[in-house]
mmCIF file of C-alpha atoms and ligand atoms in Angstrom:
data_model
loop_
_atom_site.group_PDB
_atom_site.id
_atom_site.type_symbol
_atom_site.label_atom_id
_atom_site.label_comp_id
_atom_site.label_asym_id
_atom_site.label_seq_id
_atom_site.Cartn_x
_atom_site.Cartn_y
_atom_site.Cartn_z
ATOM 1 C CA MET A 129 20.140 -29.986 19.715
ATOM 2 C CA SER A 130 16.419 -29.813 20.499
ATOM 3 C CA SER A 131 15.305 -29.467 24.063
ATOM 4 C CA THR A 132 12.145 -30.989 25.441
ATOM 5 C CA ILE A 133 10.417 -27.612 25.464
ATOM 6 C CA GLY A 134 10.746 -27.049 21.696
ATOM 7 C CA LEU A 135 13.674 -24.648 21.619
ATOM 8 C CA SER A 136 17.349 -25.567 21.482
ATOM 9 C CA ALA A 137 19.849 -24.202 23.992
ATOM 10 C CA VAL A 138 21.061 -21.740 21.334
ATOM 11 C CA GLU A 139 17.498 -20.602 20.616
ATOM 12 C CA LEU A 140 16.782 -20.202 24.328
ATOM 13 C CA GLU A 141 19.750 -17.866 24.532
ATOM 14 C CA GLN A 142 19.055 -16.025 21.262
ATOM 15 C CA TYR A 143 15.420 -15.289 22.145
ATOM 16 C CA SER A 144 15.887 -14.853 25.911
ATOM 17 C CA ARG A 145 14.488 -11.284 25.921
ATOM 18 C CA HIS A 146 11.281 -12.570 24.302
ATOM 19 C CA LEU A 147 11.099 -15.421 26.785
ATOM 20 C CA LYS A 148 11.353 -12.961 29.694
ATOM 21 C CA LEU A 149 8.786 -10.592 28.202
ATOM 22 C CA PRO A 150 5.452 -10.556 30.108
ATOM 23 C CA GLY A 151 2.651 -11.594 27.751
ATOM 24 C CA PHE A 152 5.058 -13.198 25.276
ATOM 25 C CA GLY A 153 7.259 -15.973 26.644
ATOM 26 C CA LEU A 154 7.848 -19.495 25.364
ATOM 27 C CA GLU A 155 4.356 -20.075 23.958
ATOM 28 C CA LYS A 156 4.529 -17.074 21.616
ATOM 29 C CA GLN A 157 8.130 -17.831 20.649
ATOM 30 C CA LEU A 158 7.121 -21.352 19.619
ATOM 31 C CA ARG A 159 4.314 -19.878 17.512
ATOM 32 C CA LEU A 160 6.869 -17.699 15.738
ATOM 33 C CA LYS A 161 9.163 -20.675 15.233
ATOM 34 C CA SER A 162 6.445 -22.704 13.548
ATOM 35 C CA ALA A 163 5.306 -19.808 11.317
ATOM 36 C CA LYS A 164 6.042 -19.435 7.621
ATOM 37 C CA VAL A 165 5.899 -15.962 6.117
ATOM 38 C CA LEU A 166 6.382 -14.730 2.587
ATOM 39 C CA LEU A 167 7.906 -11.321 2.054
ATOM 40 C CA ILE A 168 7.191 -9.665 -1.281
ATOM 41 C CA GLY A 169 9.958 -7.234 -2.144
ATOM 42 C CA ALA A 170 13.496 -6.956 -0.769
ATOM 43 C CA GLY A 171 13.467 -3.157 -0.972
ATOM 44 C CA GLY A 172 12.696 -0.251 1.348
ATOM 45 C CA LEU A 173 9.984 -2.073 3.294
ATOM 46 C CA GLY A 174 11.327 -5.594 2.751
ATOM 47 C CA CYS A 175 14.761 -4.899 4.274
ATOM 48 C CA PRO A 176 13.655 -3.821 7.762
ATOM 49 C CA ILE A 177 10.803 -6.345 7.763
ATOM 50 C CA GLY A 178 13.161 -9.181 6.810
ATOM 51 C CA LEU A 179 15.879 -8.250 9.294
ATOM 52 C CA TYR A 180 13.494 -7.968 12.242
ATOM 53 C CA LEU A 181 11.436 -11.056 11.432
ATOM 54 C CA ALA A 182 14.656 -13.030 11.138
ATOM 55 C CA ALA A 183 16.015 -11.595 14.382
ATOM 56 C CA SER A 184 12.727 -12.387 16.130
ATOM 57 C CA GLY A 185 12.887 -16.056 15.220
ATOM 58 C CA VAL A 186 10.116 -16.518 12.644
ATOM 59 C CA GLY A 187 10.805 -20.125 11.610
ATOM 60 C CA THR A 188 10.584 -19.876 7.808
ATOM 61 C CA ILE A 189 10.921 -16.727 5.736
ATOM 62 C CA GLY A 190 10.514 -16.660 1.955
ATOM 63 C CA VAL A 191 11.552 -13.600 -0.045
ATOM 64 C CA VAL A 192 10.335 -12.714 -3.554
ATOM 65 C CA ASP A 193 12.135 -10.122 -5.701
ATOM 66 C CA PHE A 194 13.548 -10.216 -9.223
ATOM 67 C CA ASP A 195 15.470 -6.962 -8.980
ATOM 68 C CA ARG A 196 19.162 -6.274 -8.420
ATOM 69 C CA VAL A 197 20.719 -3.802 -6.001
ATOM 70 C CA ASP A 198 21.712 -0.407 -7.361
ATOM 71 C CA ARG A 199 23.297 2.555 -5.655
ATOM 72 C CA SER A 200 20.083 4.589 -5.476
ATOM 73 C CA ASN A 201 18.579 1.828 -3.303
ATOM 74 C CA LEU A 202 21.123 2.275 -0.511
ATOM 75 C CA GLN A 203 19.467 5.461 0.840
ATOM 76 C CA ARG A 204 16.708 3.290 2.386
ATOM 77 C CA GLN A 205 17.200 -0.430 1.624
ATOM 78 C CA ILE A 206 19.430 -1.011 4.611
ATOM 79 C CA ALA A 207 20.062 -4.742 4.258
ATOM 80 C CA HIS A 208 22.112 -4.065 1.104
ATOM 81 C CA GLY A 209 25.538 -2.476 1.074
ATOM 82 C CA VAL A 210 27.932 -1.000 -1.461
ATOM 83 C CA ASP A 211 29.468 -4.435 -2.047
ATOM 84 C CA ASP A 212 26.042 -5.823 -3.007
ATOM 85 C CA ILE A 213 25.501 -3.455 -5.947
ATOM 86 C CA GLY A 214 24.610 -5.589 -8.980
ATOM 87 C CA GLN A 215 23.666 -8.577 -6.823
ATOM 88 C CA CYS A 216 20.227 -10.130 -6.680
ATOM 89 C CA LYS A 217 18.286 -8.357 -3.910
ATOM 90 C CA VAL A 218 16.837 -11.631 -2.628
ATOM 91 C CA ASP A 219 20.338 -13.076 -2.112
ATOM 92 C CA SER A 220 21.665 -9.903 -0.557
ATOM 93 C CA LEU A 221 18.748 -9.591 1.900
ATOM 94 C CA ILE A 222 18.860 -13.272 2.847
ATOM 95 C CA ALA A 223 22.624 -13.046 3.441
ATOM 96 C CA SER A 224 22.003 -10.149 5.860
ATOM 97 C CA MET A 225 19.173 -12.011 7.603
ATOM 98 C CA ARG A 226 21.289 -15.161 7.893
ATOM 99 C CA GLY A 227 24.080 -13.068 9.425
ATOM 100 C CA ILE A 228 21.673 -12.019 12.181
ATOM 101 C CA ASN A 229 19.971 -15.367 12.609
ATOM 102 C CA PRO A 230 21.202 -18.590 10.971
ATOM 103 C CA LEU A 231 18.578 -20.602 12.893
ATOM 104 C CA VAL A 232 15.806 -19.527 10.497
ATOM 105 C CA THR A 233 14.951 -21.385 7.259
ATOM 106 C CA TYR A 234 15.222 -19.011 4.278
ATOM 107 C CA GLN A 235 13.604 -19.524 0.892
ATOM 108 C CA ALA A 236 14.757 -17.389 -2.045
ATOM 109 C CA HIS A 237 12.343 -16.704 -4.889
ATOM 110 C CA ALA A 238 14.252 -14.555 -7.384
ATOM 111 C CA GLN A 239 11.351 -14.139 -9.752
ATOM 112 C CA ARG A 240 8.744 -11.666 -10.835
ATOM 113 C CA LEU A 241 5.383 -12.338 -9.243
ATOM 114 C CA ASN A 242 2.687 -12.953 -11.842
ATOM 115 C CA GLU A 243 -0.741 -14.495 -12.234
ATOM 116 C CA SER A 244 0.638 -17.964 -12.969
ATOM 117 C CA ASN A 245 3.060 -18.286 -10.038
ATOM 118 C CA VAL A 246 1.343 -16.251 -7.298
ATOM 119 C CA GLY A 247 -1.059 -18.963 -6.099
ATOM 120 C CA GLU A 248 1.544 -21.679 -5.802
ATOM 121 C CA LEU A 249 3.934 -19.349 -3.978
ATOM 122 C CA ILE A 250 1.577 -17.935 -1.378
ATOM 123 C CA ARG A 251 -0.040 -21.285 -0.584
ATOM 124 C CA GLN A 252 3.179 -22.403 1.108
ATOM 125 C CA TYR A 253 2.933 -19.652 3.743
ATOM 126 C CA ASP A 254 0.789 -18.577 6.729
ATOM 127 C CA LEU A 255 1.100 -14.834 6.150
ATOM 128 C CA VAL A 256 2.100 -12.669 3.177
ATOM 129 C CA LEU A 257 3.751 -9.288 3.695
ATOM 130 C CA ASP A 258 3.478 -6.980 0.726
ATOM 131 C CA GLY A 259 6.413 -4.596 0.527
ATOM 132 C CA SER A 260 6.103 -4.067 -3.234
ATOM 133 C CA ASP A 261 6.187 -0.627 -4.812
ATOM 134 C CA ASN A 262 3.533 -0.856 -7.514
ATOM 135 C CA PHE A 263 -0.199 -1.222 -7.859
ATOM 136 C CA SER A 264 -0.136 -4.184 -10.229
ATOM 137 C CA THR A 265 1.582 -6.330 -7.575
ATOM 138 C CA ARG A 266 -0.622 -4.996 -4.770
ATOM 139 C CA PHE A 267 -3.848 -5.894 -6.574
ATOM 140 C CA LEU A 268 -2.491 -9.229 -7.773
ATOM 141 C CA LEU A 269 -1.573 -10.141 -4.176
ATOM 142 C CA ALA A 270 -4.794 -8.755 -2.741
ATOM 143 C CA ASP A 271 -6.887 -10.935 -5.053
ATOM 144 C CA ALA A 272 -4.689 -14.025 -4.733
ATOM 145 C CA CYS A 273 -4.473 -13.843 -0.932
ATOM 146 C CA PHE A 274 -8.234 -13.435 -0.604
ATOM 147 C CA LEU A 275 -9.006 -16.268 -3.034
ATOM 148 C CA HIS A 276 -6.503 -18.598 -1.291
ATOM 149 C CA ARG A 277 -7.651 -17.450 2.191
ATOM 150 C CA ILE A 278 -4.207 -16.245 3.239
ATOM 151 C CA PRO A 279 -3.832 -13.142 5.439
ATOM 152 C CA LEU A 280 -2.118 -10.204 3.775
ATOM 153 C CA LEU A 281 -0.249 -7.437 5.546
ATOM 154 C CA GLN A 282 0.015 -4.600 3.088
ATOM 155 C CA GLY A 283 2.249 -1.542 3.243
ATOM 156 C CA ALA A 284 2.771 1.423 0.938
ATOM 157 C CA VAL A 285 5.051 4.425 1.103
ATOM 158 C CA TYR A 286 4.649 7.796 -0.570
ATOM 159 C CA GLU A 287 7.075 10.674 -0.015
ATOM 160 C CA TYR A 288 6.766 11.379 3.756
ATOM 161 C CA GLU A 289 3.842 9.047 4.388
ATOM 162 C CA ALA A 290 3.161 5.373 4.816
ATOM 163 C CA GLN A 291 -0.021 3.297 4.990
ATOM 164 C CA ILE A 292 -0.350 -0.140 6.549
ATOM 165 C CA SER A 293 -3.242 -2.555 6.849
ATOM 166 C CA LEU A 294 -3.763 -6.219 7.657
ATOM 167 C CA PHE A 295 -6.432 -8.027 5.640
ATOM 168 C CA VAL A 296 -7.608 -11.374 7.002
ATOM 169 C CA PRO A 297 -9.968 -13.158 4.565
ATOM 170 C CA GLY A 298 -13.452 -13.544 6.013
ATOM 171 C CA LYS A 299 -12.784 -11.022 8.775
ATOM 172 C CA GLY A 300 -13.835 -7.523 7.768
ATOM 173 C CA ALA A 301 -12.755 -5.480 4.772
ATOM 174 C CA CYS A 302 -10.505 -6.788 2.002
ATOM 175 C CA TYR A 303 -8.049 -4.623 0.069
ATOM 176 C CA ARG A 304 -10.614 -4.145 -2.698
ATOM 177 C CA CYS A 305 -13.278 -2.922 -0.274
ATOM 178 C CA VAL A 306 -10.935 0.010 0.261
ATOM 179 C CA PHE A 307 -9.191 0.510 -3.073
ATOM 180 C CA GLN A 308 -11.732 -1.006 -5.537
ATOM 181 C CA GLU A 309 -9.650 -0.942 -8.745
ATOM 182 C CA PRO A 310 -6.064 -0.268 -9.768
ATOM 183 C CA PRO A 311 -5.607 3.356 -10.768
ATOM 184 C CA SER A 312 -5.344 3.847 -14.518
ATOM 185 C CA GLN A 313 -1.955 4.072 -16.148
ATOM 186 C CA ASN A 314 -1.105 7.640 -15.337
ATOM 187 C CA ALA A 315 -2.255 7.833 -11.755
ATOM 188 C CA LEU A 316 0.053 7.353 -8.802
ATOM 189 C CA ALA A 317 3.664 6.767 -9.624
ATOM 190 C CA PRO A 318 5.618 3.821 -8.251
ATOM 191 C CA CYS A 319 8.589 4.479 -6.032
ATOM 192 C CA ALA A 320 11.141 4.527 -8.846
ATOM 193 C CA GLU A 321 9.761 7.860 -10.027
ATOM 194 C CA ILE A 322 8.743 9.543 -6.811
ATOM 195 C CA GLY A 323 10.873 10.750 -3.969
ATOM 196 C CA VAL A 324 10.706 9.115 -0.587
ATOM 197 C CA LEU A 325 12.343 10.134 2.652
ATOM 198 C CA GLY A 326 14.723 7.239 3.293
ATOM 199 C CA VAL A 327 13.651 6.609 6.876
ATOM 200 C CA VAL A 328 9.916 6.365 6.068
ATOM 201 C CA PRO A 329 9.999 2.817 4.635
ATOM 202 C CA GLY A 330 12.205 1.949 7.628
ATOM 203 C CA THR A 331 9.574 3.108 10.128
ATOM 204 C CA ALA A 332 6.761 1.572 8.069
ATOM 205 C CA GLY A 333 8.684 -1.702 7.672
ATOM 206 C CA LEU A 334 9.173 -1.948 11.432
ATOM 207 C CA MET A 335 5.487 -1.268 11.983
ATOM 208 C CA MET A 336 4.710 -4.069 9.522
ATOM 209 C CA ALA A 337 7.170 -6.407 11.249
ATOM 210 C CA THR A 338 5.528 -5.545 14.585
ATOM 211 C CA GLU A 339 2.052 -6.330 13.234
ATOM 212 C CA ALA A 340 3.326 -9.570 11.664
ATOM 213 C CA ILE A 341 4.893 -10.746 14.928
ATOM 214 C CA LYS A 342 1.719 -9.921 16.837
ATOM 215 C CA TYR A 343 -0.455 -11.680 14.262
ATOM 216 C CA LEU A 344 1.723 -14.800 14.229
ATOM 217 C CA SER A 345 1.936 -14.937 18.008
ATOM 218 C CA ASN A 346 -1.797 -14.371 18.434
ATOM 219 C CA LEU A 347 -1.631 -10.886 19.961
ATOM 220 C CA PRO A 348 -4.157 -8.184 18.953
ATOM 221 C CA CYS A 349 -3.202 -6.322 15.750
ATOM 222 C CA ALA A 350 -3.900 -2.609 15.360
ATOM 223 C CA ALA A 351 -3.620 -2.898 11.563
ATOM 224 C CA GLN A 352 -6.403 -5.474 11.303
ATOM 225 C CA GLY A 353 -9.584 -3.664 10.266
ATOM 226 C CA ASN A 354 -7.756 -0.336 10.239
ATOM 227 C CA LEU A 355 -5.647 1.610 7.825
ATOM 228 C CA LEU A 356 -2.715 3.023 9.793
ATOM 229 C CA ILE A 357 -1.489 6.255 8.227
ATOM 230 C CA TYR A 358 1.949 7.370 9.356
ATOM 231 C CA ASP A 359 3.069 10.930 8.613
ATOM 232 C CA ALA A 360 6.779 11.460 9.137
ATOM 233 C CA LEU A 361 6.528 15.267 9.001
ATOM 234 C CA ALA A 362 4.035 15.448 11.860
ATOM 235 C CA GLN A 363 5.291 12.202 13.455
ATOM 236 C CA SER A 364 1.628 11.256 13.661
ATOM 237 C CA LEU A 365 -0.193 7.959 13.309
ATOM 238 C CA ARG A 366 -3.864 7.929 12.380
ATOM 239 C CA HIS A 367 -6.136 4.884 12.513
ATOM 240 C CA VAL A 368 -8.877 4.928 9.886
ATOM 241 C CA GLU A 369 -11.416 2.191 10.516
ATOM 242 C CA LEU A 370 -12.163 0.079 7.448
ATOM 243 C CA SER A 371 -15.485 -1.577 6.841
ATOM 244 C CA ALA A 372 -16.368 -4.375 4.459
ATOM 245 C CA ASP A 373 -18.271 -3.289 1.354
ATOM 246 C CA GLN A 374 -21.115 -5.628 0.475
ATOM 247 C CA ASN A 375 -20.743 -4.551 -3.165
ATOM 248 C CA CYS A 376 -17.019 -5.375 -3.190
ATOM 249 C CA PRO A 377 -16.122 -7.225 -6.429
ATOM 250 C CA LEU A 378 -13.865 -9.594 -4.466
ATOM 251 C CA CYS A 379 -15.491 -10.269 -1.074
ATOM 252 C CA GLY A 380 -18.995 -8.791 -1.525
ATOM 253 C CA LYS A 381 -22.354 -10.556 -1.845
ATOM 254 C CA ASN A 382 -22.065 -10.997 -5.605
ATOM 255 C CA PRO A 383 -18.361 -11.154 -6.338
ATOM 256 C CA THR A 384 -17.178 -10.713 -9.916
ATOM 257 C CA ILE A 385 -13.524 -11.610 -9.330
ATOM 258 C CA HIS A 386 -13.005 -15.371 -9.180
ATOM 259 C CA ASP A 387 -9.477 -15.660 -10.555
ATOM 260 C CA VAL A 388 -6.322 -13.645 -10.267
ATOM 261 C CA GLN A 389 -5.601 -11.300 -13.077
ATOM 262 C CA GLU A 390 -2.364 -9.469 -13.676
ATOM 263 C CA TYR A 391 -2.578 -5.751 -14.174
ATOM 264 C CA GLN A 392 -0.164 -3.934 -16.391
ATOM 265 C CA THR A 393 2.646 -2.351 -14.466
ATOM 266 C CA VAL A 394 1.685 1.191 -13.682
ATOM 267 C CA CYS A 395 4.180 3.553 -15.258
ATOM 268 C CA PRO A 396 3.741 7.251 -14.754
ATOM 269 C CA PRO A 397 4.359 9.704 -17.551
ATOM 270 C CA SER A 398 7.844 11.192 -17.482
ATOM 271 C CA ALA A 399 8.285 14.451 -15.587
ATOM 272 C CA ASN A 400 8.432 16.479 -18.819
ATOM 273 C CA GLU A 401 5.417 14.773 -20.286
ATOM 274 C CA LYS A 402 3.525 15.332 -17.072
ATOM 275 C CA HIS A 403 4.578 18.945 -16.915
ATOM 276 C CA ALA A 404 3.665 19.784 -20.502
ATOM 277 C CA ASP A 405 0.289 18.173 -20.084
ATOM 278 C CA ALA A 406 -0.320 19.658 -16.678
ATOM 279 C CA SER A 407 0.731 23.218 -17.324
ATOM 280 C CA THR A 408 -2.625 24.372 -18.580
ATOM 281 C CA ARG A 409 -4.718 22.350 -16.149
ATOM 282 C CA GLU A 410 -3.061 22.632 -12.753
ATOM 283 C CA VAL A 411 -4.096 25.495 -10.524
ATOM 284 C CA ASN A 412 -2.594 26.570 -7.244
ATOM 285 C CA PRO A 413 -4.765 26.973 -4.118
ATOM 286 C CA ILE A 414 -5.273 30.704 -4.716
ATOM 287 C CA GLN A 415 -6.391 30.180 -8.324
ATOM 288 C CA ALA A 416 -8.576 27.338 -7.065
ATOM 289 C CA GLN A 417 -10.324 29.645 -4.551
ATOM 290 C CA SER A 418 -10.996 32.039 -7.385
ATOM 291 C CA LEU A 419 -12.435 29.284 -9.633
ATOM 292 C CA LEU A 420 -14.688 28.190 -6.765
ATOM 293 C CA ALA A 421 -15.821 31.775 -6.193
ATOM 294 C CA GLN A 422 -16.830 31.824 -9.870
ATOM 295 C CA GLY A 423 -18.988 28.721 -9.400
ATOM 296 C CA ALA A 424 -16.642 25.850 -10.296
ATOM 297 C CA ILE A 425 -17.813 22.401 -9.235
ATOM 298 C CA LEU A 426 -15.405 20.837 -6.752
ATOM 299 C CA VAL A 427 -14.830 17.072 -6.935
ATOM 300 C CA ASP A 428 -12.844 14.977 -4.455
ATOM 301 C CA VAL A 429 -11.473 11.970 -6.356
ATOM 302 C CA ARG A 430 -9.919 10.192 -3.377
ATOM 303 C CA GLU A 431 -11.114 6.934 -1.819
ATOM 304 C CA ASP A 432 -13.997 6.836 0.685
ATOM 305 C CA PHE A 433 -11.782 6.537 3.752
ATOM 306 C CA GLU A 434 -9.761 9.568 2.708
ATOM 307 C CA PHE A 435 -12.880 11.660 2.076
ATOM 308 C CA LEU A 436 -14.272 10.647 5.465
ATOM 309 C CA ALA A 437 -11.060 11.649 7.204
ATOM 310 C CA GLY A 438 -11.562 15.249 6.011
ATOM 311 C CA HIS A 439 -12.422 17.121 2.814
ATOM 312 C CA ILE A 440 -12.746 20.604 1.366
ATOM 313 C CA PRO A 441 -16.191 22.172 2.058
ATOM 314 C CA ASN A 442 -18.855 21.585 -0.608
ATOM 315 C CA ALA A 443 -16.789 18.950 -2.419
ATOM 316 C CA LEU A 444 -18.699 16.255 -4.274
ATOM 317 C CA HIS A 445 -17.122 12.848 -3.874
ATOM 318 C CA LEU A 446 -16.357 10.426 -6.697
ATOM 319 C CA PRO A 447 -13.243 8.218 -6.430
ATOM 320 C CA LEU A 448 -10.952 8.244 -9.452
ATOM 321 C CA GLY A 449 -11.484 4.531 -10.123
ATOM 322 C CA LEU A 450 -15.242 5.123 -10.522
ATOM 323 C CA LEU A 451 -15.066 8.368 -12.485
ATOM 324 C CA THR A 452 -15.686 6.991 -15.974
ATOM 325 C CA ARG A 453 -18.329 4.514 -14.909
ATOM 326 C CA GLU A 454 -20.248 6.689 -12.462
ATOM 327 C CA ILE A 455 -19.973 10.176 -13.924
ATOM 328 C CA ASP A 456 -23.773 10.276 -13.804
ATOM 329 C CA ARG A 457 -23.471 10.531 -10.008
ATOM 330 C CA LEU A 458 -22.001 13.995 -10.580
ATOM 331 C CA GLU A 459 -24.530 14.781 -13.254
ATOM 332 C CA ARG A 460 -27.312 13.902 -10.823
ATOM 333 C CA ALA A 461 -25.818 15.968 -8.017
ATOM 334 C CA VAL A 462 -25.350 19.181 -9.990
ATOM 335 C CA ALA A 463 -26.463 20.568 -13.325
ATOM 336 C CA LEU A 464 -23.383 19.756 -15.375
ATOM 337 C CA SER A 465 -22.846 20.930 -18.919
ATOM 338 C CA LEU A 466 -19.783 20.270 -21.034
ATOM 339 C CA ASN A 467 -18.736 23.852 -20.312
ATOM 340 C CA THR A 468 -19.046 23.611 -16.523
ATOM 341 C CA THR A 469 -15.780 24.361 -14.762
ATOM 342 C CA ILE A 470 -14.747 21.294 -12.765
ATOM 343 C CA LEU A 471 -11.969 21.474 -10.211
ATOM 344 C CA SER A 472 -10.836 18.107 -8.911
ATOM 345 C CA TYR A 473 -8.498 17.383 -6.062
ATOM 346 C CA CYS A 474 -6.942 14.411 -4.323
ATOM 347 C CA GLN A 475 -4.373 14.064 -1.541
ATOM 348 C CA LYS A 476 -1.271 15.370 -3.319
ATOM 349 C CA GLY A 477 -2.372 16.291 -6.844
ATOM 350 C CA GLN A 478 -1.523 13.148 -8.864
ATOM 351 C CA ARG A 479 -4.886 11.412 -9.062
ATOM 352 C CA SER A 480 -6.731 14.675 -9.722
ATOM 353 C CA LEU A 481 -4.478 15.328 -12.731
ATOM 354 C CA GLU A 482 -5.566 11.975 -14.077
ATOM 355 C CA ALA A 483 -9.170 12.919 -13.293
ATOM 356 C CA THR A 484 -8.869 16.064 -15.443
ATOM 357 C CA ARG A 485 -7.618 13.911 -18.334
ATOM 358 C CA ILE A 486 -10.556 11.541 -17.935
ATOM 359 C CA LEU A 487 -13.082 14.379 -17.664
ATOM 360 C CA LYS A 488 -11.588 15.986 -20.756
ATOM 361 C CA SER A 489 -11.890 12.696 -22.628
ATOM 362 C CA LEU A 490 -15.571 12.603 -21.614
ATOM 363 C CA GLY A 491 -16.059 15.968 -23.297
ATOM 364 C CA TYR A 492 -15.782 18.364 -20.353
ATOM 365 C CA GLN A 493 -13.746 21.311 -21.576
ATOM 366 C CA ASN A 494 -12.921 23.243 -18.409
ATOM 367 C CA CYS A 495 -11.270 20.814 -16.040
ATOM 368 C CA PHE A 496 -8.629 21.731 -13.512
ATOM 369 C CA SER A 497 -6.580 19.923 -10.924
ATOM 370 C CA LEU A 498 -5.638 21.375 -7.550
ATOM 371 C CA GLN A 499 -1.862 21.467 -7.405
ATOM 372 C CA GLY A 500 -0.508 19.818 -4.240
ATOM 373 C CA GLY A 501 -3.958 18.389 -3.425
ATOM 374 C CA ILE A 502 -5.682 18.763 -0.082
ATOM 375 C CA ALA A 503 -2.264 18.395 1.569
ATOM 376 C CA GLY A 504 -1.367 21.853 0.244
ATOM 377 C CA TRP A 505 -4.795 23.403 0.853
ATOM 378 C CA THR A 506 -4.744 26.402 3.162
ATOM 379 C CA GLY A 507 -8.515 26.935 3.404
ATOM 380 C CA ASN A 508 -11.061 25.160 5.577
ATOM 381 C CA ILE A 509 -11.349 21.399 5.794
ATOM 382 C CA VAL A 510 -14.543 19.659 6.922
ATOM 383 C CA ILE A 511 -14.140 16.603 9.139
ATOM 384 C CA PRO A 512 -17.437 14.676 9.146
ATOM 385 C CA THR A 513 -18.561 13.541 12.576
HETATM 386 ZN ZN1 LIG B 1715 -13.780 -6.649 -0.259
#
């Protein structure tokens, strides 16, 4: 039964706390009801996002995931239960959402997102929420959403940390202004291989749901134009302002990306492989201090926004994605020879390990990676003003 004001009697009751909320009310609730969102991933981020968007009364929610529930998911993917093990995650999540709110229209897409189906899928929606756990999907969505002019709310979780940002095409930075290119095969492991504190995707998912509700109901969004970095250990939330890059290959003045392209799934080397390879090249912070005292060149291989948020004194900066192409930037900055000792570091020590492999392949013989990254650094850190 529809009432004259656009909500049925059942909806008026279900959403009564929104309707009473100053600054929200009927107008915002109707905006939510008419909205269509697509949720990528029914996992750690997707579960809390899906449950809260459903509960809040977003009118149409699509969910994309090809995976099935297994027991190791239950530590954080709270829409699935023991009885759902073996079931399609999309079906299990939608069943939980429907249990909370049957008034919403649900659309199940039990498929792997790829370059041929991404455009058609996202075009049906007003907002895409990326809760995927791998770089190939993130870049595929980033490109597709920009090219189809669809806003993208992106989230990523790593161990005790989460990062969230909302990219609205034509308004400020795009995902590629910040992350340029997918890391090469060995850099940055997807969630299947790394540990994650179970509550972190929960917190991050709720932050994403909050930003989505605000975006859809036309309230200001903290994640638009900012990268929100949540640290569960410190219980801190940092806002790093993002700016558009006029040389961005996707949204810059002379873009080179005009079509979506699927990147190979990023699979990290196994722990043993990584260990065997790393044993001779990783140094702890004390060994690193000693290398620096002996004149090693220090290179920060993180992204611009990370470098600007704080770096080790005297570090040269060259993001991992640009290392092969722009090694001459280092060569210009310091007198490099193939025997120069180069110590690279990143946030936690994964990307810098990859950097040592790349540098080695370029002929540099004495390359080391700072174990634990800047996160484990006990010396000074410079925060540019
Ligand atoms: Zn861009």
